[in-house]
Coordinates of C-alpha atoms in Angstrom, one line a residue:
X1 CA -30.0 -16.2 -9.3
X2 CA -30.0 -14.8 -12.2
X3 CA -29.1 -11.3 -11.7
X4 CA -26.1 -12.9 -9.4
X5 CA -25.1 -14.9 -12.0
X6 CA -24.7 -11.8 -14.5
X7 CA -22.8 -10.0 -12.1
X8 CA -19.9 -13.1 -11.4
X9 CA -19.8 -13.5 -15.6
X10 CA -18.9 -9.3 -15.4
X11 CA -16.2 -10.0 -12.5
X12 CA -14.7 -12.8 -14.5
X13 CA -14.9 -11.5 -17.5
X14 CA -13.1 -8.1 -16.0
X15 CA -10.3 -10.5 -14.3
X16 CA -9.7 -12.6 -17.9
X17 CA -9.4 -11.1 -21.4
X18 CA -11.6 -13.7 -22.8
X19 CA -13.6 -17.0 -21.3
X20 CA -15.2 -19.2 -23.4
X21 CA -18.9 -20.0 -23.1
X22 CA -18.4 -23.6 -21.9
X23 CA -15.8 -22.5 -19.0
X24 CA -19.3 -20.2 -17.7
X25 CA -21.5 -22.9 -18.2
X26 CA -19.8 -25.6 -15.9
X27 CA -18.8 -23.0 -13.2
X28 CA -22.7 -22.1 -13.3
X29 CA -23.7 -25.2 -13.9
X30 CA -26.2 -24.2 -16.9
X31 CA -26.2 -24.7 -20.5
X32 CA -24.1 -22.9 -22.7
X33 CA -27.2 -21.6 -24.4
X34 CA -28.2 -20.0 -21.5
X35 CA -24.8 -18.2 -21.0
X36 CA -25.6 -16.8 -24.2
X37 CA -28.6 -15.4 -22.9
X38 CA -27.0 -13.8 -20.1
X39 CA -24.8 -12.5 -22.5
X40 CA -27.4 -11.0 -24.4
X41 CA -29.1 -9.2 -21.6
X42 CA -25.6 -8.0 -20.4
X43 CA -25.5 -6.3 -23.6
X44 CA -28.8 -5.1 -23.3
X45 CA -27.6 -3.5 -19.9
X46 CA -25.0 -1.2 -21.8
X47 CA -22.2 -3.9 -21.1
X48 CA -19.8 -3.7 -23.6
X49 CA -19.4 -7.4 -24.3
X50 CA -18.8 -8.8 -27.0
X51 CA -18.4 -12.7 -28.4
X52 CA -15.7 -14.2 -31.2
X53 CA -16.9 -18.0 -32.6
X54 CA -14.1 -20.5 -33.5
X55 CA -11.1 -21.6 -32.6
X56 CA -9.2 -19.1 -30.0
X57 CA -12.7 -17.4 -29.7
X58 CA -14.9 -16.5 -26.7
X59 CA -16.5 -13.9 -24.7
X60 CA -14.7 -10.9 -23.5
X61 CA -15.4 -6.8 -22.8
X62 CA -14.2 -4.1 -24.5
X63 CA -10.9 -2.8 -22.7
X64 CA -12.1 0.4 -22.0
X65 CA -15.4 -0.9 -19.8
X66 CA -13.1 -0.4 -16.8
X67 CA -12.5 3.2 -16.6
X68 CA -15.9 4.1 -17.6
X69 CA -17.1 2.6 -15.2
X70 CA -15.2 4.1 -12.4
X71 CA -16.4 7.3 -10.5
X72 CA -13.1 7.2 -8.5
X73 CA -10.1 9.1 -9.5
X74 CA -7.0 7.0 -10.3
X75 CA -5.8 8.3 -6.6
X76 CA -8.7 7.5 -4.5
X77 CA -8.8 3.9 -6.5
X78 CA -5.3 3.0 -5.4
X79 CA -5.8 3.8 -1.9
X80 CA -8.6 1.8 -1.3
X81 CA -7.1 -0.8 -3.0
X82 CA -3.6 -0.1 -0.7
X83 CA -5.8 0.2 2.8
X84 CA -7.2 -3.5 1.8
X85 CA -3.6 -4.6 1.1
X86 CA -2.6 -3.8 4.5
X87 CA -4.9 -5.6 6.6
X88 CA -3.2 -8.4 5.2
X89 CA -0.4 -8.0 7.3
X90 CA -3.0 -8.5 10.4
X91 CA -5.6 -11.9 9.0
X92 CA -5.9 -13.8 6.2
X93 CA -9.6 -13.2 5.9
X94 CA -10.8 -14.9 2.5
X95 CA -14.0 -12.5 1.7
X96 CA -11.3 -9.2 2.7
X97 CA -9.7 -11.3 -0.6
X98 CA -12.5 -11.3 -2.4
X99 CA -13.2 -7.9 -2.2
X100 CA -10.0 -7.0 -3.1
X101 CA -9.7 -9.5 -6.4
X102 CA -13.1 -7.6 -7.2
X103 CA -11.8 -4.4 -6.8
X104 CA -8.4 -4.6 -8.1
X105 CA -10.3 -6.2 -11.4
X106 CA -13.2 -3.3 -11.2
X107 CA -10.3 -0.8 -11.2
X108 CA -8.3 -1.8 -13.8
X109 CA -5.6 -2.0 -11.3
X110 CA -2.9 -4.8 -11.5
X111 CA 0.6 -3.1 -10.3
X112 CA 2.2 -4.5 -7.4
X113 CA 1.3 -2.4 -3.9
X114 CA 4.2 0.7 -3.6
X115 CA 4.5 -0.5 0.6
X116 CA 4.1 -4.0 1.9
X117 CA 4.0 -3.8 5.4
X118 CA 4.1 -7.4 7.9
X119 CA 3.4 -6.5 11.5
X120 CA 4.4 -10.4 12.7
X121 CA 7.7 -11.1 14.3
X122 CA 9.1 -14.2 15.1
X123 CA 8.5 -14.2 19.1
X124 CA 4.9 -12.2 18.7
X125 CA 1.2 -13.6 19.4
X126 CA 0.0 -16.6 17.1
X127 CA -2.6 -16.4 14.8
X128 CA -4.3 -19.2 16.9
X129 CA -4.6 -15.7 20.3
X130 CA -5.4 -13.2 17.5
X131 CA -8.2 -15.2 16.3
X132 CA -9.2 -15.7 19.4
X133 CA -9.0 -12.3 20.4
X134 CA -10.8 -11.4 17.3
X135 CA -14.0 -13.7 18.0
X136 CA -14.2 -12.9 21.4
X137 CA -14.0 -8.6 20.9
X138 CA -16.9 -9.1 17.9
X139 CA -19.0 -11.2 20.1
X140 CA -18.6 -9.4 23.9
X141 CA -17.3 -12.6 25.2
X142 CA -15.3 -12.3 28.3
X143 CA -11.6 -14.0 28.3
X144 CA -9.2 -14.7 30.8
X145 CA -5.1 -15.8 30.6
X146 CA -2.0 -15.4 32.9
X147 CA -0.4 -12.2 32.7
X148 CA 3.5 -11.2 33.4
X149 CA 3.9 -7.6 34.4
X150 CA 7.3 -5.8 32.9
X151 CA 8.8 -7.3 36.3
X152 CA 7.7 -11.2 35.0
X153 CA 4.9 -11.2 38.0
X154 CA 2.6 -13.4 36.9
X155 CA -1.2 -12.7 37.4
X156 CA -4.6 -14.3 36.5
X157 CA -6.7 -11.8 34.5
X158 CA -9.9 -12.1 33.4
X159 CA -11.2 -9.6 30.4
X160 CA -13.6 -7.7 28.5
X161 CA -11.6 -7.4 25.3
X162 CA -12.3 -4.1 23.6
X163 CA -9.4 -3.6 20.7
X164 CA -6.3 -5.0 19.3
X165 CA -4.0 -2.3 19.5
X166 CA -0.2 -2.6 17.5
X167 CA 2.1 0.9 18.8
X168 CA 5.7 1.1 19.5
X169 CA 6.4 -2.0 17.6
X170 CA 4.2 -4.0 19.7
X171 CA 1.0 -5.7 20.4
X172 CA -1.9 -4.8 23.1
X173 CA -4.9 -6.0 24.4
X174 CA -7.3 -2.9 25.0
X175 CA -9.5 -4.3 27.6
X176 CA -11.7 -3.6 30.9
X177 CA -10.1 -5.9 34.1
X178 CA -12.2 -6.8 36.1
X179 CA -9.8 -7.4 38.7
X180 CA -8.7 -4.4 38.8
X181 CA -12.5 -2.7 37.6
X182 CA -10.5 -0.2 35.5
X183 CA -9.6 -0.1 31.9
X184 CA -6.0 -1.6 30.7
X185 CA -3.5 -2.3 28.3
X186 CA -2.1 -5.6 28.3
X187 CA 0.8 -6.7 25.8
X188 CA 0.2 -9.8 23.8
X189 CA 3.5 -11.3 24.0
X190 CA 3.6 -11.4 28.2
X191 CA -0.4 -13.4 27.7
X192 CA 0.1 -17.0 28.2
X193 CA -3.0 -19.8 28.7
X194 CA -5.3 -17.3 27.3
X195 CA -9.1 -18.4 26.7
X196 CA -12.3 -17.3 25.5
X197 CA -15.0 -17.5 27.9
X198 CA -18.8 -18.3 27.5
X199 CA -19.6 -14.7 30.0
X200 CA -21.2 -12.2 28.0
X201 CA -19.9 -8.6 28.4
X202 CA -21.7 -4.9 27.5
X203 CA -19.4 -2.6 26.7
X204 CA -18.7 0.0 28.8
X205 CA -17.8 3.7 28.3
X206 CA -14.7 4.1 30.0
X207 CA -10.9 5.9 29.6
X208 CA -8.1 3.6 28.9
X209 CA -5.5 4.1 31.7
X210 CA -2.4 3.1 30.1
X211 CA -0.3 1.0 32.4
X212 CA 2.7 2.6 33.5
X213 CA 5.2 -0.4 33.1
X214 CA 4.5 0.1 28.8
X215 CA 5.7 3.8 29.0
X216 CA 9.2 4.3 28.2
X217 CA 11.5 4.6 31.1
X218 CA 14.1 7.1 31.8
X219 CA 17.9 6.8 31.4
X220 CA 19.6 6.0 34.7
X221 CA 21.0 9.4 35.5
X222 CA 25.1 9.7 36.4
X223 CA 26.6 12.3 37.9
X224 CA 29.7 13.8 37.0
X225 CA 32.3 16.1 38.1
X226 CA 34.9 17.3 35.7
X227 CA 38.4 18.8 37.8
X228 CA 40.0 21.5 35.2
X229 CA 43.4 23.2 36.3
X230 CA 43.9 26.9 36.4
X231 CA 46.8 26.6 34.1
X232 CA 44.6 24.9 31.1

């Protein structure tokens, strides 16, 4: 605990210049004294912390305890940090943030991201199928929905969910039918009723067949015949 506890003082002590002794104490729920304590051994550890009593006073590091720290290049920081801001786009996933607000504060890093990308559209799959989708992929669990070929044929399907897939502005469910016992691609905004099984799946090792009706299709061809006279 206590070991944990040093390391949350360091990560809130790298995310705010200065945090007074009484702030760690309640959100540890010990006694200031033994904040000090941790403070000491912190320094003893070659963190450069450092305290200031009185009024406006408290415990902060020195400003350079960042980018000694770091064994990354200034590059290689900011695309990690940019690689975490994009899977935003896909979930909110609250320990994704985490990691991030440690990073970001481990880095020194605080610029606004360069690219914010946003996958979601207005008439694309809810959170509600992704997370679905999500638990049932991580878990093996077989699920099944009604499916609408590009001709709006509807079909029941029933699924062994292998990867969310987003191409050509789109969203697709990599899976294994077992209707058809061959692997598929099934678009996420023609899967209605969809549901997550109890049926537990092993993954198999097979090619995805694309299905045909997501490849482009060819312009209508017309045929023309130009008259020119002889004159011209």
């Amino acid at each position: 605990m206590q070991i944990n506890r040093i390391f949350e003082i360091t990560y809130m002590l790298l995310n705010h210049e200065q945090v007074t002794a009484k702030t760690l104490s309640e959100k540890f729920d010990v006694s200031v004294r033994t904040i000090y304590r941790d403070i000491d051994r912190m320094s003893q550890a070659g963190i450069p912390v450092y305290t200031e009593r009185g009024k406006g006073g408290g415990i902060s590091l020195l400003s350079d305890f960042v980018l000694s720290k770091v064994l990354l290049n200034a590059d290689e920081r900011k695309s990690i940090l940019q690689a975490l801001q994009t899977t935003r786009a896909v979930k909110f996933d609250p320990a994704n943030e985490e990691t991030l607000a440690k990073l970001t504060a481990l880095f020194g890093i605080a610029d606004e991201p360069w690219l914010s990308i946003d996958f979601s559209t207005w008439y694309g799959p809810s959170a509600h199928d992704f997370e679905q989708l999500k638990t049932a992929i991580l878990t093996q669990k077989v699920v099944t929905f009604d499916y609408y070929n590009a001709k709006g044929e509807m079909s029941f399907r029933s699924v062994e969910p292998i990867q969310l897939v987003f191409k050509s502005m789109s969203w697709y469910l990599k899976a294994y039918c077992l209707a058809k016992q061959e692997s598929r691609m099934f678009k996420l905004s023609r899967i209605i009723r969809l549901k997550v099984s109890e049926q537990q799946f092993t993954k198999r090792l097979q090619e995805i067949q694309v299905d045909k009706s997501l490849k482009p299709q060819a312009p209508d061809m017309i045929h023309l015949k130009m008259l020119m006279s002889s004159e011209s």
